[in-house]
Amino acid sequence: MQSRSDVIHLRAGGTSVVIDLTTPGFPAIIHWGHDLGLLAGPRLADLAVAARPQRVSGALDTPPRLTIVPLESAGWQNEPGLIGSRRGRDFSPRLGSVDVHDQSATTVIFVAHDDLAQLRLTATLSVDEAGLLHQRHTITNLGSDDYGLEQLVATFPVPHTARQLLDTTGRHLRERSPQRHDFTTGRHVRDSRRGRPGADSTLFLAAGTPGFGFERGTVHAVHLAWSGNQRIAAERTVAAHALVQAGELLSSGEVILASGESYTTPDAIGSWGDGLTALSARFHESLRARPNHPVASRPVTLNTWEAVYFDHDLDRLTRLADAGARVGAERFVLDDGWFRGRRDDTAGLGDWFVDDSVWPDGLGPIVEHVTSLGMQFGLWVEPEMVNPDSDLARAHPDWMLQAGGTLPVEGRQQQVLDLSNPAVCEYLLERLDSLLTEYDIAYLKWDHNRDLLDAGSTATGRAAVHAGVLALYRLLDELKARHPGLEIESCASGGARVDLGILEHTDRIWTSDCIDPLERLTIQKYTNIVVPYELMGAHVSGPHSHSTGRRHDLALRAGVALPAHFGIEWDISELDDAELDELAEWVTAHKRVRELVHTGRAVHADLPDASADLRGVVSPDGAHALYTYTQVTTSTSYPPGPMTFPGLDDSRVYRVSLASPTTRLGGSGQSTLAWAEHPVALTGLALRTTGIQAPVLFPEQLRLIDFTAI
């Protein structure tokens, strides 16, 4: 019989992780999911015995197990967790006895050695208070010669009932578009080789019961908190193993460990739940518990990009700032075009000096005007990039990433700086620190507008994505240490660098360069599975979308942006008083609910009618909720059927009413909606199961619905 000491039970936040220490090669997770409770303790050994497979004909004498780091030397014949060699030698590590180096109720550290290959593997597993499972592994070279690491990934088992996969794909202006398919035998791999996650990358990989949605269906998902190349894969084997693996995608020769050197994987994070909303809530709760998580109200931001583009004129920008203050904006961000030689996107990147031909008195006049209006001042920068047409590129051609002495194909007329070169980071730190010291700048919009190709360092001759990402993190941290209170946004051609790695060092992500509200419905929905609203930038565009050409009324544009870190990206300096008043009403509405939407639980309804969208946020105590209902297209039903509201407290009674500024309903040929004219009070259970009549709306119209417990 197996003893209790051979089994470890990690437990927190409604999650149990049970680990069998007796499996061949390395310990194995035999349960990840529902909390098994304290009473499970005496029976954990039996659970491990019950999980042992039989030997079958035509297979190995010792059945392979899905371990935390599966290895070929232990009989694993699918993708191994560790790949590397010493120029072809020691290619199949064989880990000896595994020691439990440290253990608590929520964390365990395993240490194993391969005395022949002279390697040490340290695996750290922890369950945080939100119930997320974190894995981080370290490989150390104990030998006298170099060890070339090719792969070290975290492996998460998923239940055998997981028969469907969900991940995201996309492109510039359409990030995080969902895609589903059956989870069949074989391997589904999502690689990102762009030097950043990329617009087409998957934010997570989820495996669940067929048809799982936001409201129901057991589902497990894994996210990699890393801002460079990465691989995330799901695999089902003929031996009935089902798993998700996540780790950094290393280029050939990128990580070569000298004697005594170590490599540590990015944090691989697993969540689970009955439905995607429950899975998502674990991510949000965990992020909000961080000591560096923003706690102050997120300032309403006016960004100048779609308002003026490169046309930087002090009078025009002053009028824009005045209009921003008039409608209630709290932060004014001067976007691209302020620095030397930057009249369009073909020149100037890297020359981070104020262009005195455009700003003869420096940025002082606009900064002082903005701050005199009671707003914070923010500035756009793109420090990791350089235009070949720049003084920096001409002075330091060796500072650009390249392979074999040849520059990569340009993207947006720019190349990428080698942040792994200390001289590059010293220059960037000096320039940015000088700007932040000279001017009262509270916020940097930190952009990254091209994918990486041939990302080699002239200093080492090796691929430099891994070292560059770590250098970026250090640079961001140093700037924030020198300038307490500074906030930084991670923007990357919009949403091409959205991950929890970059969010450890920044204060929000720019969700997408597309702010067309119809496109944003999907983009924000699937970004929100991992990223809470307060970290997602969402702005109100002008009536005419610059990225899709469509036109929408203000209610749709503002209503879709309302729950997130709200802002404006629109030349509002030419609006008349009535138009400014209407926009100010939406800014006021956001301020009224931002504490709710930035601390509450985000929920998405699985509506039977795909023509509509219903999503909301419920306060932590369940006493208040705000939902947005959007008629995306026409429906086959006219009038539409009832809508039900997930996430409310079943036992509470809620007063239901339309919320301003969308209280006006009705149109030609239709009567007033009864519950809108005479607010009703219903239990959360009734609202979740029976629901209320959906309003008749034209396509691309939106209404806010308020729920207050009585």
XYZ file of C-alpha atoms in Angstrom:
710
model
C 0.000 0.000 0.000
C 1.037 3.540 -0.674
C 1.670 5.685 2.396
C 0.239 9.120 2.993
C 3.755 10.572 2.886
C 3.930 9.586 -0.784
C 1.082 11.966 -1.642
C 0.967 15.759 -1.351
C -2.237 17.798 -1.216
C -2.061 21.530 -2.073
C -5.263 23.380 -1.313
C -6.497 26.990 -1.520
C -9.211 29.113 -3.101
C -11.558 26.188 -3.736
C -8.859 24.256 -5.618
C -7.144 20.999 -4.725
C -3.968 19.716 -6.373
C -2.989 16.160 -5.441
C 0.531 14.998 -6.354
C 1.741 11.382 -6.395
C 5.446 11.144 -5.488
C 5.896 7.499 -6.518
C 5.407 7.777 -10.278
C 8.358 6.865 -12.521
C 10.751 9.718 -13.227
C 9.069 12.686 -11.559
C 5.955 13.295 -9.434
C 2.578 13.439 -11.171
C -0.493 15.575 -10.591
C -3.364 13.119 -10.230
C -6.041 15.697 -9.393
C -6.365 19.393 -10.272
C -9.764 20.934 -9.748
C -12.535 20.748 -7.171
C -11.514 21.155 -3.542
C -11.417 17.666 -2.056
C -11.618 18.997 1.495
C -9.693 18.118 4.621
C -11.484 14.782 4.866
C -9.698 13.693 1.721
C -6.440 13.421 3.680
C -6.671 9.816 4.873
C -7.788 8.681 1.410
C -5.235 10.474 -0.723
C -3.044 7.386 -0.863
C -6.004 5.414 -2.132
C -6.638 8.089 -4.744
C -3.070 7.608 -5.981
C -3.468 3.839 -6.120
C -6.744 4.224 -7.977
C -4.991 6.337 -10.611
C -2.395 3.707 -11.551
C -2.869 2.347 -15.079
C -2.648 -1.293 -16.070
C 0.067 -2.678 -18.312
C -1.413 -3.515 -21.706
C -0.288 -5.655 -24.598
C 2.159 -4.149 -27.041
C 3.161 -1.405 -24.619
C 5.949 -0.806 -22.113
C 6.250 -3.060 -19.103
C 5.954 -0.038 -16.839
C 3.022 2.078 -18.028
C 4.127 5.706 -18.593
C 2.635 8.390 -16.370
C 1.921 12.001 -17.120
C 4.333 13.665 -14.687
C 4.984 17.312 -13.908
C 8.055 17.086 -16.163
C 7.452 14.082 -18.448
C 10.681 12.479 -19.712
C 11.514 9.843 -22.295
C 13.815 8.119 -19.806
C 10.751 7.372 -17.655
C 8.818 5.886 -20.564
C 7.035 9.016 -21.821
C 6.685 8.761 -25.600
C 4.996 12.077 -26.315
C 6.297 15.647 -26.039
C 8.878 15.714 -23.215
C 8.965 18.490 -20.674
C 12.754 18.940 -20.892
C 14.881 18.879 -24.043
C 18.581 19.730 -24.223
C 22.070 18.277 -24.589
C 25.786 18.871 -24.374
C 26.419 19.040 -28.124
C 24.451 15.845 -28.588
C 25.456 14.120 -25.357
C 23.198 13.752 -22.311
C 20.177 14.238 -24.573
C 17.814 12.148 -22.434
C 17.989 13.286 -18.812
C 17.282 10.649 -16.203
C 16.262 12.180 -12.917
C 17.147 10.179 -9.845
C 15.457 10.434 -6.496
C 13.210 13.458 -6.102
C 13.477 15.384 -2.867
C 10.715 17.500 -1.383
C 12.776 20.581 -0.662
C 10.035 22.673 0.872
C 6.336 22.148 1.467
C 3.389 24.054 2.899
C -0.362 23.821 2.579
C -0.215 25.711 -0.720
C 3.311 25.251 -2.121
C 5.769 22.445 -2.799
C 9.282 22.527 -4.257
C 10.731 19.380 -5.811
C 14.464 19.000 -6.478
C 15.856 16.198 -8.634
C 19.353 15.429 -9.943
C 20.748 13.618 -12.935
C 24.220 12.673 -11.719
C 25.312 11.414 -15.123
C 24.138 14.440 -17.120
C 25.057 16.694 -14.169
C 21.783 18.571 -14.107
C 19.527 19.756 -11.295
C 15.834 20.322 -11.892
C 13.788 22.344 -9.429
C 10.007 22.425 -9.845
C 7.874 24.839 -7.828
C 4.115 24.362 -7.691
C 1.776 26.600 -5.745
C -1.932 27.264 -5.423
C -2.738 30.896 -4.645
C -5.651 32.248 -2.631
C -7.767 32.568 -5.766
C -7.270 28.900 -6.601
C -4.848 29.376 -9.521
C -2.178 26.707 -9.994
C 1.261 28.183 -10.731
C 4.204 26.206 -12.103
C 7.755 27.451 -12.475
C 10.758 25.211 -13.203
C 14.512 25.822 -12.994
C 17.254 23.793 -14.697
C 20.840 24.196 -13.431
C 23.984 23.014 -15.161
C 26.207 21.263 -12.604
C 28.715 20.092 -15.195
C 31.965 21.663 -16.305
C 30.956 22.154 -19.953
C 28.033 24.022 -21.536
C 24.502 22.636 -21.625
C 22.292 23.745 -24.514
C 18.675 24.046 -23.409
C 16.049 23.643 -26.108
C 12.844 23.337 -24.092
C 11.568 23.371 -20.525
C 7.793 23.570 -20.183
C 5.122 23.255 -17.512
C 2.670 20.399 -17.907
C -0.916 20.473 -16.614
C -3.196 17.433 -16.720
C -6.815 18.050 -17.710
C -9.772 15.729 -17.044
C -10.607 12.943 -19.475
C -14.010 14.647 -19.890
C -12.275 17.578 -21.638
C -13.229 16.883 -25.244
C -13.272 20.395 -26.692
C -10.578 23.076 -26.993
C -10.941 26.849 -27.018
C -8.158 29.295 -27.797
C -7.854 32.675 -29.492
C -6.300 33.924 -32.685
C -6.432 37.240 -34.502
C -4.599 39.945 -36.392
C -3.916 43.635 -36.067
C -7.268 45.344 -35.331
C -8.946 42.007 -34.510
C -7.099 40.391 -31.632
C -8.341 37.521 -29.451
C -10.921 36.055 -31.762
C -12.166 32.738 -30.326
C -11.887 29.399 -32.092
C -13.093 25.967 -30.982
C -12.509 22.434 -32.131
C -12.663 18.881 -30.847
C -9.899 17.700 -28.531
C -8.950 14.532 -30.369
C -5.907 12.260 -30.138
C -2.793 14.158 -31.163
C -1.246 17.533 -30.462
C -2.682 21.022 -31.000
C 0.172 23.551 -30.899
C 0.035 27.360 -30.785
C 3.470 28.877 -31.314
C 4.360 32.558 -31.213
C 7.648 33.389 -32.964
C 7.158 37.153 -33.213
C 9.347 38.238 -30.304
C 6.164 39.202 -28.463
C 2.987 37.166 -28.039
C 1.599 38.717 -31.240
C -1.854 39.718 -32.409
C -2.471 36.145 -33.596
C -1.361 34.482 -30.359
C -3.654 32.718 -27.952
C -4.141 34.400 -24.592
C -5.028 31.031 -23.067
C -5.707 27.457 -24.078
C -8.837 25.945 -22.527
C -10.021 22.339 -22.506
C -13.513 21.473 -21.323
C -16.594 19.352 -21.607
C -18.283 19.562 -25.021
C -20.252 22.776 -25.404
C -18.823 24.463 -22.308
C -19.629 28.156 -22.146
C -19.368 31.059 -19.778
C -22.130 29.868 -17.499
C -21.563 26.126 -17.304
C -19.353 23.192 -18.258
C -16.187 22.041 -16.493
C -13.225 23.770 -18.122
C -9.499 24.094 -17.400
C -7.223 26.684 -19.010
C -3.541 27.645 -18.981
C -1.932 31.055 -19.565
C 1.797 31.774 -19.913
C 2.905 34.991 -18.190
C 5.618 35.841 -20.721
C 6.093 38.680 -23.217
C 8.297 36.919 -25.782
C 8.249 33.809 -27.947
C 6.113 31.060 -26.485
C 4.474 27.717 -27.074
C 1.223 26.474 -25.617
C -0.138 23.091 -26.643
C -2.856 20.593 -25.841
C -2.281 16.896 -26.341
C -4.320 13.723 -25.978
C -2.484 10.404 -26.120
C -3.598 6.903 -27.039
C -3.004 6.000 -23.385
C -5.828 8.418 -22.388
C -3.595 11.164 -21.054
C -4.921 14.693 -21.663
C -2.715 17.672 -20.987
C -1.829 21.290 -21.672
C 1.810 22.412 -21.813
C 3.117 25.973 -21.747
C 6.580 27.444 -21.917
C 8.974 29.801 -23.621
C 9.770 28.970 -27.252
C 13.563 29.114 -27.476
C 15.520 29.648 -30.662
C 18.415 27.371 -31.510
C 21.359 28.181 -29.243
C 19.466 30.943 -27.453
C 19.973 29.516 -23.950
C 23.357 27.879 -23.386
C 24.049 27.328 -19.721
C 27.656 27.572 -18.631
C 28.797 25.699 -15.558
C 26.699 26.778 -12.571
C 24.200 28.766 -14.639
C 20.424 28.291 -14.420
C 17.361 28.965 -16.519
C 13.926 29.530 -14.975
C 10.702 29.232 -16.926
C 8.072 31.958 -17.031
C 5.134 31.511 -14.687
C 2.641 29.079 -16.223
C -0.771 29.630 -14.644
C -3.707 27.239 -14.661
C -7.314 28.023 -13.801
C -10.501 25.986 -13.835
C -14.186 26.389 -13.147
C -17.754 25.458 -13.915
C -17.908 27.728 -16.948
C -15.513 30.355 -18.244
C -16.874 33.022 -15.905
C -15.796 31.010 -12.847
C -12.430 30.243 -14.467
C -11.954 33.921 -15.294
C -12.859 35.032 -11.770
C -9.810 33.197 -10.398
C -7.485 35.170 -12.674
C -9.131 38.449 -11.704
C -9.113 37.723 -7.969
C -5.454 36.719 -8.076
C -4.409 39.839 -9.986
C -6.353 42.127 -7.686
C -4.555 40.649 -4.670
C -1.126 41.702 -5.979
C 0.643 44.419 -3.959
C 1.342 46.344 -7.189
C -2.209 46.197 -8.508
C -3.691 49.669 -9.157
C -6.005 50.610 -6.307
C -6.818 54.236 -7.098
C -9.701 55.025 -9.456
C -8.543 54.558 -13.028
C -8.355 58.038 -14.600
C -10.601 58.764 -17.575
C -8.064 59.212 -20.388
C -8.134 61.495 -23.403
C -5.618 60.246 -25.983
C -4.684 62.440 -28.933
C -3.882 59.824 -31.600
C -7.133 59.575 -33.563
C -7.822 63.225 -32.784
C -4.743 64.800 -34.397
C -2.344 62.023 -35.476
C 1.039 63.707 -36.254
C -0.416 67.214 -36.489
C 1.053 68.609 -33.282
C -0.011 72.213 -32.870
C -0.057 73.800 -29.433
C -3.231 75.810 -30.021
C -5.114 72.823 -31.370
C -3.945 70.546 -28.555
C -4.779 73.214 -25.976
C -8.350 73.372 -27.295
C -8.516 69.579 -27.165
C -7.336 69.601 -23.551
C -9.936 72.247 -22.678
C -12.676 70.110 -24.201
C -11.351 67.070 -22.325
C -11.524 68.905 -19.014
C -15.013 70.130 -19.928
C -16.351 66.554 -20.295
C -14.542 65.217 -17.227
C -11.332 63.649 -18.541
C -8.653 63.140 -15.882
C -5.605 62.273 -17.994
C -4.392 63.780 -21.286
C -1.962 61.688 -23.354
C 0.155 63.272 -26.101
C 0.674 60.535 -28.671
C 3.241 59.981 -31.429
C 4.839 62.987 -33.164
C 6.447 65.066 -30.392
C 10.116 64.050 -30.808
C 12.901 64.987 -33.192
C 12.233 64.405 -36.905
C 8.874 62.722 -36.324
C 6.485 64.187 -38.881
C 5.250 60.754 -39.967
C 6.074 57.139 -39.084
C 9.126 56.856 -41.378
C 11.712 58.648 -39.230
C 12.787 59.685 -35.771
C 12.239 56.596 -33.602
C 15.154 56.368 -31.211
C 15.798 60.109 -31.058
C 13.969 60.767 -27.805
C 14.486 64.528 -27.711
C 11.644 67.053 -28.004
C 11.449 68.396 -31.571
C 12.085 72.131 -31.202
C 10.750 72.811 -34.703
C 7.306 71.732 -33.464
C 7.722 72.534 -29.776
C 10.055 75.574 -29.704
C 9.510 75.985 -25.964
C 9.639 72.266 -25.283
C 6.684 70.334 -23.908
C 6.400 72.694 -20.948
C 3.507 74.790 -22.332
C 1.230 71.829 -23.070
C 2.187 69.994 -19.869
C 1.520 73.077 -17.771
C -1.782 73.762 -19.499
C -2.989 70.187 -19.008
C -2.008 70.025 -15.352
C -3.518 73.474 -14.701
C -6.843 71.978 -15.813
C -6.524 69.317 -13.118
C -5.565 66.500 -15.501
C -2.525 64.245 -15.483
C -0.187 64.473 -18.463
C 0.867 61.342 -20.352
C 3.316 60.805 -23.197
C 3.642 58.223 -25.997
C 6.994 56.475 -26.445
C 8.243 53.444 -28.370
C 11.630 52.827 -26.764
C 12.307 49.323 -28.103
C 12.164 50.479 -31.734
C 14.285 52.566 -34.079
C 13.800 54.031 -37.545
C 16.795 53.492 -39.841
C 16.226 57.167 -40.657
C 17.271 58.409 -37.223
C 20.382 59.791 -35.590
C 20.461 56.791 -33.244
C 20.495 54.223 -36.057
C 23.181 56.121 -37.941
C 25.361 56.350 -34.834
C 24.830 52.794 -33.597
C 23.897 50.386 -36.419
C 25.155 47.546 -34.207
C 22.398 48.292 -31.684
C 19.738 46.867 -34.017
C 18.721 43.201 -33.794
C 19.991 41.299 -36.808
C 21.361 37.959 -37.954
C 24.572 37.451 -39.916
C 25.226 41.153 -40.249
C 22.049 41.718 -42.276
C 19.110 43.723 -40.989
C 15.708 41.982 -41.012
C 12.859 42.957 -43.306
C 11.502 46.266 -42.044
C 8.112 46.551 -40.404
C 6.412 49.931 -40.328
C 9.715 51.401 -41.565
C 11.444 50.418 -38.350
C 13.853 47.979 -36.765
C 14.173 46.671 -33.216
C 16.791 47.647 -30.673
C 18.827 44.979 -28.889
C 17.792 45.404 -25.267
C 20.073 42.529 -24.289
C 22.956 44.968 -24.958
C 23.458 46.930 -21.692
C 24.493 50.040 -23.625
C 21.083 50.179 -25.310
C 19.204 50.014 -22.019
C 21.523 52.615 -20.491
C 20.718 55.004 -23.341
C 16.955 54.407 -23.091
C 16.977 54.758 -19.326
C 18.884 58.051 -19.545
C 16.535 59.503 -22.197
C 13.288 58.464 -20.536
C 14.491 59.377 -17.059
C 15.454 62.839 -18.356
C 12.004 63.408 -19.842
C 10.254 62.214 -16.685
C 12.480 64.430 -14.562
C 12.086 67.550 -16.703
C 8.336 67.342 -17.177
C 5.423 66.457 -14.910
C 4.622 63.195 -16.700
C 2.416 60.768 -14.801
C 1.925 58.170 -17.521
C 3.816 56.587 -20.417
C 2.009 54.942 -23.302
C 4.740 52.407 -24.148
C 4.249 51.121 -27.686
C 5.836 48.243 -29.658
C 4.770 48.420 -33.277
C 6.378 45.530 -35.105
C 7.030 41.818 -34.823
C 10.608 40.627 -34.401
C 12.505 38.756 -37.135
C 16.097 37.506 -37.104
C 16.293 38.774 -33.547
C 20.013 38.277 -33.038
C 22.409 40.323 -30.937
C 25.579 41.674 -32.532
C 27.160 41.528 -29.067
C 26.745 37.750 -28.646
C 25.866 36.534 -32.121
C 22.958 34.597 -30.610
C 19.196 34.948 -30.608
C 18.258 37.598 -28.069
C 14.486 37.496 -27.519
C 14.763 35.830 -24.106
C 17.423 38.219 -22.828
C 15.605 41.177 -24.371
C 12.349 40.460 -22.547
C 14.137 40.196 -19.204
C 15.967 43.461 -19.952
C 12.648 45.140 -20.796
C 11.179 44.065 -17.469
C 14.214 45.502 -15.641
C 13.990 48.770 -17.567
C 10.311 49.226 -16.749
C 10.934 48.462 -13.088
C 13.854 50.906 -12.873
C 11.812 53.742 -14.372
C 8.991 53.132 -11.903
C 11.455 52.935 -9.015
C 12.979 56.287 -9.992
C 9.581 57.900 -10.485
C 7.121 56.630 -7.853
C 3.532 56.835 -8.997
C 4.424 56.615 -12.692
C 1.958 54.460 -14.619
C 2.855 52.672 -17.847
C 0.575 51.215 -20.499
C 1.674 48.238 -22.581
C 0.654 48.913 -26.173
C 1.922 46.778 -29.053
C 0.313 47.576 -32.391
C -2.721 47.585 -30.164
C -3.094 44.250 -28.387
C -0.086 42.252 -29.606
C 1.598 42.069 -26.192
C -1.161 41.129 -23.780
C 0.059 38.767 -21.075
C 0.407 38.660 -17.316
C 4.183 38.905 -17.626
C 4.096 42.444 -19.007
C 1.304 43.317 -16.556
C 3.649 42.591 -13.652
C 5.606 45.659 -14.774
C 2.895 47.903 -16.272
C -0.498 49.221 -15.223
C -2.762 48.420 -18.145
C -2.775 47.038 -21.669
C -4.097 48.718 -24.790
C -6.620 46.101 -25.808
C -6.654 46.832 -29.548
C -5.984 49.632 -32.006
C -9.518 48.964 -33.237
C -12.057 50.880 -31.169
C -15.022 50.100 -33.398
C -17.492 49.003 -30.674
C -18.805 45.994 -32.596
C -15.300 44.600 -32.984
C -14.519 45.493 -29.379
C -17.412 43.357 -28.083
C -15.530 40.188 -29.003
C -12.022 41.516 -28.393
C -12.872 42.681 -24.870
C -14.916 39.592 -24.035
C -12.070 37.167 -24.626
C -9.354 39.452 -23.269
C -11.441 39.698 -20.110
C -11.160 35.948 -19.506
C -7.655 36.619 -18.153
C -7.402 40.421 -17.758
C -9.813 42.305 -15.444
C -11.538 45.396 -16.782
C -9.470 47.928 -14.843
C -6.344 46.804 -16.737
C -7.976 46.971 -20.186
C -7.851 50.273 -22.047
C -11.106 51.011 -23.923
C -11.804 54.358 -25.560
C -14.745 56.140 -27.136
C -13.966 56.810 -30.783
C -15.488 59.402 -33.054
C -18.741 58.588 -34.875
C -16.795 57.229 -37.857
C -14.499 54.295 -37.034
C -10.989 54.868 -38.395
C -10.296 51.124 -38.586
C -13.528 49.719 -40.062
C -15.268 52.691 -41.695
C -18.526 52.014 -39.863
C -20.578 54.681 -38.104
C -22.153 54.211 -34.676
C -24.039 56.371 -32.235
C -22.454 57.499 -28.995
C -24.431 55.099 -26.797
C -22.888 52.065 -28.485
C -19.368 53.513 -28.613
C -19.399 54.619 -24.982
C -21.476 51.754 -23.623
C -19.061 49.100 -24.909
C -16.094 50.987 -23.420
C -17.866 51.772 -20.135
C -16.723 48.834 -17.921
C -13.027 48.995 -18.837
C -10.346 51.620 -18.185
C -12.414 54.242 -19.942
C -11.113 56.897 -22.272
C -11.717 59.075 -25.323
C -9.882 58.965 -28.656
C -11.659 61.552 -30.738
C -11.220 65.195 -31.729
C -13.814 66.628 -29.375
C -12.491 70.182 -29.685
C -14.964 70.914 -32.508
C -18.076 69.538 -30.750
C -20.877 71.928 -29.845
C -22.180 72.300 -26.308
C -24.964 69.744 -26.737
C -22.518 67.132 -28.034
C -20.063 67.834 -25.234
C -22.861 67.534 -22.691
C -23.858 64.141 -24.098
C -20.277 62.876 -23.893
C -19.913 64.309 -20.389
C -23.002 62.330 -19.373
C -21.214 59.110 -20.378
C -18.039 60.124 -18.549
C -20.150 60.785 -15.458
C -21.858 57.412 -15.886
C -18.488 55.672 -15.982
C -17.266 57.477 -12.871
C -20.477 56.491 -11.115
C -19.893 52.773 -11.743
C -16.108 52.414 -12.051
C -15.633 51.179 -8.501
C -18.217 48.473 -9.224
C -16.846 47.426 -12.611
C -13.205 47.538 -11.470
C -13.709 45.435 -8.343
C -16.723 43.270 -9.187
C -17.100 39.909 -10.867
C -17.348 40.041 -14.652
C -20.028 37.776 -16.135
C -21.023 36.918 -19.688
C -24.344 35.346 -20.596
C -24.654 32.382 -22.962
C -27.635 33.707 -24.905
C -29.569 31.316 -27.146
C -29.948 34.118 -29.706
C -26.569 34.998 -31.227
C -27.928 38.318 -32.503
C -27.525 39.863 -29.034
C -24.837 40.215 -26.396
C -25.363 40.398 -22.631
C -22.555 40.956 -20.172
C -22.243 42.545 -16.755
C -20.364 43.068 -13.523
C -21.674 42.079 -10.075
C -20.306 43.786 -6.969
C -18.241 41.631 -4.574
C -21.065 41.614 -2.012
C -23.718 40.874 -4.623
C -25.710 43.995 -3.752
C -25.321 45.825 -7.051
C -24.818 44.887 -10.686
C -24.653 46.587 -14.057
C -25.281 44.768 -17.346
C -25.014 45.927 -20.938
C -27.390 44.481 -23.501
C -26.407 44.988 -27.139
C -28.493 44.144 -30.194
C -25.636 43.294 -32.548
C -27.692 42.234 -35.583
C -31.356 41.696 -36.331
C -32.963 38.700 -34.675
C -35.249 36.041 -36.083
C -37.528 36.796 -33.117
C -39.539 40.023 -33.114
C -39.959 41.073 -30.363
C -37.032 39.146 -28.855
C -37.523 36.615 -26.101
C -36.566 36.936 -22.444
C -33.016 37.426 -21.281
C -31.620 35.785 -18.147
C -28.861 37.224 -15.968
C -26.077 35.007 -14.608
C -23.995 35.953 -11.594
C -26.580 37.531 -9.297
C -27.202 36.296 -5.764
C -30.072 33.789 -6.013
C -31.434 34.691 -2.574
C -31.470 38.474 -2.959
C -34.284 40.597 -4.362
C -33.173 43.136 -6.959
C -34.863 46.252 -8.267
C -34.389 46.190 -12.061
C -34.259 49.376 -14.104
C -32.694 50.914 -17.169
C -29.630 52.961 -16.282
C -28.759 56.383 -17.624
C -27.730 57.530 -20.130
C -29.763 54.769 -21.891
C -33.108 55.275 -20.174
C -34.843 56.404 -23.349
C -36.536 53.472 -25.051
C -39.176 53.059 -27.677
C -39.448 53.958 -31.339
C -41.783 54.067 -34.254
C -44.368 51.305 -34.051
C -43.429 49.911 -30.645
C -44.820 50.404 -27.169
C -42.911 51.193 -24.005
C -41.294 48.180 -22.341
C -43.267 47.427 -19.167
C -40.377 46.823 -16.753
C -38.570 49.904 -18.072
C -41.588 52.114 -17.380
C -42.395 50.500 -14.027
C -39.202 49.020 -12.489
C -39.748 45.534 -11.105
C -38.199 43.651 -8.172
C -37.225 39.994 -8.646
C -34.984 37.465 -6.943
C -31.603 36.644 -8.395
C -32.873 33.108 -8.908
C -35.832 34.322 -10.966
C -33.611 36.612 -12.986
C -31.190 33.742 -13.648
C -33.809 31.183 -14.635
C -36.940 32.996 -15.895
C -35.511 36.387 -16.768
C -37.169 39.491 -18.150
C -38.284 40.567 -21.584
C -35.420 41.828 -23.733
C -35.965 45.279 -25.208
C -36.673 45.777 -28.897
C -33.642 47.580 -30.275
C -32.362 48.397 -33.696
C -29.150 46.615 -34.656
C -26.062 48.192 -33.079
C -27.989 49.720 -30.192
C -27.120 49.226 -26.514
C -28.860 49.619 -23.172
C -27.538 49.603 -19.608
C -29.528 47.653 -17.019
C -29.064 48.299 -13.310
C -29.720 45.835 -10.463
C -29.872 47.051 -6.880
C -30.581 44.712 -3.969
C -33.464 45.813 -1.729
